[in-house]
Tab-separated table of C-alpha atoms in Angstrom:
chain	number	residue	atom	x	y	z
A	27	UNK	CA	-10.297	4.589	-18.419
A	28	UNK	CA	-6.853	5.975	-19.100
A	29	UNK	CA	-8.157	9.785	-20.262
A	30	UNK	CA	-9.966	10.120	-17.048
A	31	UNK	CA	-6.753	8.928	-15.099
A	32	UNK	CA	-5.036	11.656	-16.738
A	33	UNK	CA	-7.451	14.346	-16.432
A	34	UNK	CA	-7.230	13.558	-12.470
A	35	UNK	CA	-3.446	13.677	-12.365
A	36	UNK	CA	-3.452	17.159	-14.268
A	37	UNK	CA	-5.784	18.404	-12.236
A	38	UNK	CA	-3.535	16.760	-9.099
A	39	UNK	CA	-0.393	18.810	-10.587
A	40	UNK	CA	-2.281	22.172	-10.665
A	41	UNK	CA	-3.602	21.820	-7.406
A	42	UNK	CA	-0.099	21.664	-6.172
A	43	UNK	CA	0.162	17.847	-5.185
A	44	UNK	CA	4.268	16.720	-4.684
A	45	UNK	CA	3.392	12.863	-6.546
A	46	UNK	CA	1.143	10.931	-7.318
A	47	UNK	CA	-0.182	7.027	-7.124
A	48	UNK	CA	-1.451	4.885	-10.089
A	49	UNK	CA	-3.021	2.134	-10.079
A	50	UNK	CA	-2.908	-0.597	-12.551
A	51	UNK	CA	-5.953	-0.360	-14.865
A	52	UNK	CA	-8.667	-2.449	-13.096
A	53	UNK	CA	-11.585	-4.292	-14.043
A	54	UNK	CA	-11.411	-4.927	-17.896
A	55	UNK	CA	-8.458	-6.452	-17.325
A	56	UNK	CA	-6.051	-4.971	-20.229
A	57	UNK	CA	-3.306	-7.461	-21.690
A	58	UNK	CA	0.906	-5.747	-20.344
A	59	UNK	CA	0.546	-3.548	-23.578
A	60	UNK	CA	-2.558	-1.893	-22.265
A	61	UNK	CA	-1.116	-1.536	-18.923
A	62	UNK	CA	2.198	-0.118	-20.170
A	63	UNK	CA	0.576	2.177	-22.662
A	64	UNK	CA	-1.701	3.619	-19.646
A	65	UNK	CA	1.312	4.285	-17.247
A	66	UNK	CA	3.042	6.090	-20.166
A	67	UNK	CA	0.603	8.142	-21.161
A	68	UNK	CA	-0.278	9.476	-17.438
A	69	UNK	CA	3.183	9.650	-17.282
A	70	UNK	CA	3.684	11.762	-20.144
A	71	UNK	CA	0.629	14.073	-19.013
A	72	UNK	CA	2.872	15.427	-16.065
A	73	UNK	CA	5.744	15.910	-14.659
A	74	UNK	CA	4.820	14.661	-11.429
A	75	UNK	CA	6.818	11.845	-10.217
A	76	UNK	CA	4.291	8.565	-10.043
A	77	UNK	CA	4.581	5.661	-7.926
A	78	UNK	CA	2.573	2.395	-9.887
A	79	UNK	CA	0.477	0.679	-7.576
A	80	UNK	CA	0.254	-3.020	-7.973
A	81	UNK	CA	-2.956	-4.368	-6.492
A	82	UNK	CA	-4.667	-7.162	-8.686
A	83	UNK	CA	-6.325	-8.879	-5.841
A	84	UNK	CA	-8.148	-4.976	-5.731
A	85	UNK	CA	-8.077	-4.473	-9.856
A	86	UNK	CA	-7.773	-7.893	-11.534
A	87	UNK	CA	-4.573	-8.039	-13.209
A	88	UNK	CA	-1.032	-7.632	-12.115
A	89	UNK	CA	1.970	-5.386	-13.489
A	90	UNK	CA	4.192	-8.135	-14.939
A	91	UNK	CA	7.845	-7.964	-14.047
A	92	UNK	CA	9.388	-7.254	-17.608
A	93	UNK	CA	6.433	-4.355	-17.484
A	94	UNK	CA	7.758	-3.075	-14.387
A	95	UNK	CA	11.288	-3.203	-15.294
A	96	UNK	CA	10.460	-1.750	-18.323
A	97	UNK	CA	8.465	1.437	-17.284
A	98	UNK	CA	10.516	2.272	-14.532
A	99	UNK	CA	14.092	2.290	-17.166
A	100	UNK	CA	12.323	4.406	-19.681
A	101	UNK	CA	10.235	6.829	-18.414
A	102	UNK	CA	11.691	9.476	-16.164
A	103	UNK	CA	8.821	10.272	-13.932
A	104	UNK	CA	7.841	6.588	-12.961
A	105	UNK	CA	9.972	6.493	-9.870
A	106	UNK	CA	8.582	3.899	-7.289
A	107	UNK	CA	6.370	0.728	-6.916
A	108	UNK	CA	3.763	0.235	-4.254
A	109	UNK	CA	3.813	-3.430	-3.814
A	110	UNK	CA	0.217	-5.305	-2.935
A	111	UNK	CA	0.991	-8.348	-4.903
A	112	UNK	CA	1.710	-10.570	-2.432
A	113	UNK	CA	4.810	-12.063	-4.292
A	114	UNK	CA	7.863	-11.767	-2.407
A	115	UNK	CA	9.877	-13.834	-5.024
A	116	UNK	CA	8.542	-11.393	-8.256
A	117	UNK	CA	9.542	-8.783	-6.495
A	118	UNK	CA	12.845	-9.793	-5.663
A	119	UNK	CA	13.411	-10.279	-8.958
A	120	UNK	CA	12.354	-7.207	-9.976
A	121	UNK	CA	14.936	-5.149	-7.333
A	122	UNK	CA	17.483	-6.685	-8.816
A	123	UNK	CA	16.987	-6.471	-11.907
A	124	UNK	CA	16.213	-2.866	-12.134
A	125	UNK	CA	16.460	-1.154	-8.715
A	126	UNK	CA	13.241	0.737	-8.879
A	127	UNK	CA	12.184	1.596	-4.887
A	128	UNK	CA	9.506	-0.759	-3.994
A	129	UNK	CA	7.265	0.661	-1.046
A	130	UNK	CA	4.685	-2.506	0.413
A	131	UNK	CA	1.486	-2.312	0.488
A	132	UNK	CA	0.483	-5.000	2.453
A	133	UNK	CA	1.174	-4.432	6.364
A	134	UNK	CA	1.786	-8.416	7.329
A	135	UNK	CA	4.440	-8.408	4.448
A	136	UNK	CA	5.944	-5.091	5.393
A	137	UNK	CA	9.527	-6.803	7.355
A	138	UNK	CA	9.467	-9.695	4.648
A	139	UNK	CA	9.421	-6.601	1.640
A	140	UNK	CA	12.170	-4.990	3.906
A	141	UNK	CA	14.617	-8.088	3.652
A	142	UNK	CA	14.423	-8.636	0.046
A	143	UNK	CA	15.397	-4.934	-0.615
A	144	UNK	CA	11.972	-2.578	-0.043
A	145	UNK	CA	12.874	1.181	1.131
A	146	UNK	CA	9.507	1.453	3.324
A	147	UNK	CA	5.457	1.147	3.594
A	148	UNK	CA	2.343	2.889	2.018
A	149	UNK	CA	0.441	1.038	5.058
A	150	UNK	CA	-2.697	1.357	5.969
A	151	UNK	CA	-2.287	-0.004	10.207
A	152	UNK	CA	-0.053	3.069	9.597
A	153	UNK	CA	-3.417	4.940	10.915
A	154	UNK	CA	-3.201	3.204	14.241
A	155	UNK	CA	0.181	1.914	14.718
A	156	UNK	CA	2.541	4.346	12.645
A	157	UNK	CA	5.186	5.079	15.692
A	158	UNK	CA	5.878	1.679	15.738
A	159	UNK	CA	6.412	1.087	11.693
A	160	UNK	CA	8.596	3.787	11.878
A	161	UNK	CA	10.635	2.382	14.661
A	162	UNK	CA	10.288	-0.994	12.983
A	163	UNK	CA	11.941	0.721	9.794
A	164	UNK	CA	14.568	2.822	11.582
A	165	UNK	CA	15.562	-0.632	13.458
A	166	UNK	CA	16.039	-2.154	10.374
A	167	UNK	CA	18.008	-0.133	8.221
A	168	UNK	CA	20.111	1.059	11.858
A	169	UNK	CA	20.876	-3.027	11.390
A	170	UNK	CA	19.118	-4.005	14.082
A	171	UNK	CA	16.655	-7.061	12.165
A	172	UNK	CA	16.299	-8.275	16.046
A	173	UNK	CA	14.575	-5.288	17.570
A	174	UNK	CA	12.858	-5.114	13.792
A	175	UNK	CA	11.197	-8.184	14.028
A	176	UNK	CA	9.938	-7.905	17.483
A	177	UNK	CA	8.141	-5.341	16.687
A	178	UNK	CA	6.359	-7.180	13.681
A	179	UNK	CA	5.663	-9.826	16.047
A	180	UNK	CA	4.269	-7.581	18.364
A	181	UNK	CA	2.195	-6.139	15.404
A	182	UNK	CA	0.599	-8.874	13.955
A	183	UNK	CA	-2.782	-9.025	15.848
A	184	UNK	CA	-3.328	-5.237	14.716
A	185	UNK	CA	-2.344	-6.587	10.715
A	186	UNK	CA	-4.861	-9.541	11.154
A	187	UNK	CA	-7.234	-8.218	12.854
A	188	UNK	CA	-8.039	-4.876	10.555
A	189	UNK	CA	-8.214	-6.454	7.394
A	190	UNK	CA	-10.797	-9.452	9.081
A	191	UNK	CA	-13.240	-7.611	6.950
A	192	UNK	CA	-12.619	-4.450	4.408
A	193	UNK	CA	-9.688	-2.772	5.354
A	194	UNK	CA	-10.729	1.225	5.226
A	195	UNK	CA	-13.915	-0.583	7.393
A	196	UNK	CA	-12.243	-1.424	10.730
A	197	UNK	CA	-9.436	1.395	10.014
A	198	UNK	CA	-12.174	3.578	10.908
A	199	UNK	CA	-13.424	1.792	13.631
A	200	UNK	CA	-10.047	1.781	14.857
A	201	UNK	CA	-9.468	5.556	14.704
A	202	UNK	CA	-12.679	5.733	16.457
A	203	UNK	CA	-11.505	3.428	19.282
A	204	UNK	CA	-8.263	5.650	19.687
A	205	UNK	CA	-10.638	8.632	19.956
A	206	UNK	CA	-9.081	10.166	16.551
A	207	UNK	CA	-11.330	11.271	13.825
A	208	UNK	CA	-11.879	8.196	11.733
A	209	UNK	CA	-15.711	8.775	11.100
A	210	UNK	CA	-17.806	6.931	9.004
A	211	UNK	CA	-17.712	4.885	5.609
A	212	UNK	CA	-19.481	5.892	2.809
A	213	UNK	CA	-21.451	3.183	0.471
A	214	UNK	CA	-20.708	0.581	-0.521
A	215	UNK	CA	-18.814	0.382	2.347
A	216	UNK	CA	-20.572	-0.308	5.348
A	217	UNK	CA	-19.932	0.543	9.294
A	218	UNK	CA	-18.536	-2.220	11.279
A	219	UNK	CA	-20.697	-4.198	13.473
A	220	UNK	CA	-20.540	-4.169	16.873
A	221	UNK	CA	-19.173	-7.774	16.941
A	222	UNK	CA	-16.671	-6.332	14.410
A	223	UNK	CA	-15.669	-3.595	16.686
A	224	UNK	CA	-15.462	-6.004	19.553
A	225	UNK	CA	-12.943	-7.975	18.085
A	226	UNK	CA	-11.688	-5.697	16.693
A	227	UNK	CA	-10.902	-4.240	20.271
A	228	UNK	CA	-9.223	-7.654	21.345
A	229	UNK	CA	-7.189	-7.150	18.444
A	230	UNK	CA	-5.748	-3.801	18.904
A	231	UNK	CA	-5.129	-4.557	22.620
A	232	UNK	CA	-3.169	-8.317	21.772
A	233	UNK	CA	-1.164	-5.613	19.513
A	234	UNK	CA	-0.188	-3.093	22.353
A	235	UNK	CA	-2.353	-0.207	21.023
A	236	UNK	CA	-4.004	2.431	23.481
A	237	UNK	CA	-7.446	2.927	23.449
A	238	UNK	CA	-9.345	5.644	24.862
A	239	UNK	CA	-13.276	4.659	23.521
């Protein structure tokens, strides 16, 4: 509920944090009114600049466009959009239109986002692979859309193969692989298999990563 959401990004503000990520309203699926009224009032509740987080395969409903567009032009501390919508066309639309600085949030689409106008990534291969999305990006906006898509070419096993089941699931197995700390899940997230992690393993080597496990 929207009190609760800003409760935690008070208590995010005193404990020093630099921003902070919203996510659309999720579940009870609340008509754009509901959604705009919720972003405005955490947004009023600190002066924290927010990034909206638009997820609804994750929370059921999507920020609309004209919401977007709208939140971002009149309300000073709503200053970025992390896209997981999937809809390269909306959010074309939606740079144009307004300019707001559209991070994506879904690592297969992260050079697609890039070339209708995205400024980076809130990834989650960025765990295992985050050297190479930052060369990917530098290449990019250094011009070079060449060495930029080679690089998501070379990628794509890893962006397949961690979301073949929850993503957070074979992140962690991943980490674990790489000999980093990724530990374990907690319910109701479950451990990956050992299958899983043995594709999983194919996966990260077809991508180029190291592992050490």
């Amino acid at each position: 509920e929207t009190s609760y959401t800003v409760e935690q990004a008070k208590r995010s503000q005193d404990a020093g944090a630099d921003g902070i990520l919203i996510v659309t309203p999720y579940y009870n699926k609340p008509p754009q009114a509901g959604i705009e009224a919720h972003f405005r009032a955490v947004a009023a509740a600190t002066d924290l600049p927010i990034m909206m987080y638009d997820i609804p395969g994750r929370t059921g409903v999507e920020i609309e466009s004209d919401t977007i567009v709208k939140l971002f032009e009149t309300v000073d501390n709503i200053v970025a959009l992390k896209d997981a919508k999937g809809n390269i066309a909306a959010t074309s639309w939606v740079i144009k239109r307004c300019g707001i600085p559209v991070y994506s949030g879904d690592d297969i689409l992260n050079l697609p986002f890039l070339s209708v106008g995205a400024v980076g990534f809130v990834s989650v291969c960025g765990h295992t692979v985050g050297r190479e999305l930052k060369e990917m990006l530098n290449a990019w906006f250094a011009g070079d859309s060449a060495r930029a898509l080679e690089i998501h070419q070379q990628l794509l096993p890893v962006f397949t193969g961690t979301f073949r089941t929850q993503g957070a699931i074979l992140t962690k197995a991943a980490m674990n692989l790489m000999c980093l700390p990724g530990g374990t899940t907690r319910l109701p997230l479950v451990d990956a298999t050992p299958a899983q992690i043995e594709q999983l393993r194919k996966d990260l080597i077809a991508g180029g990563v190291t592992l050490k496990n």
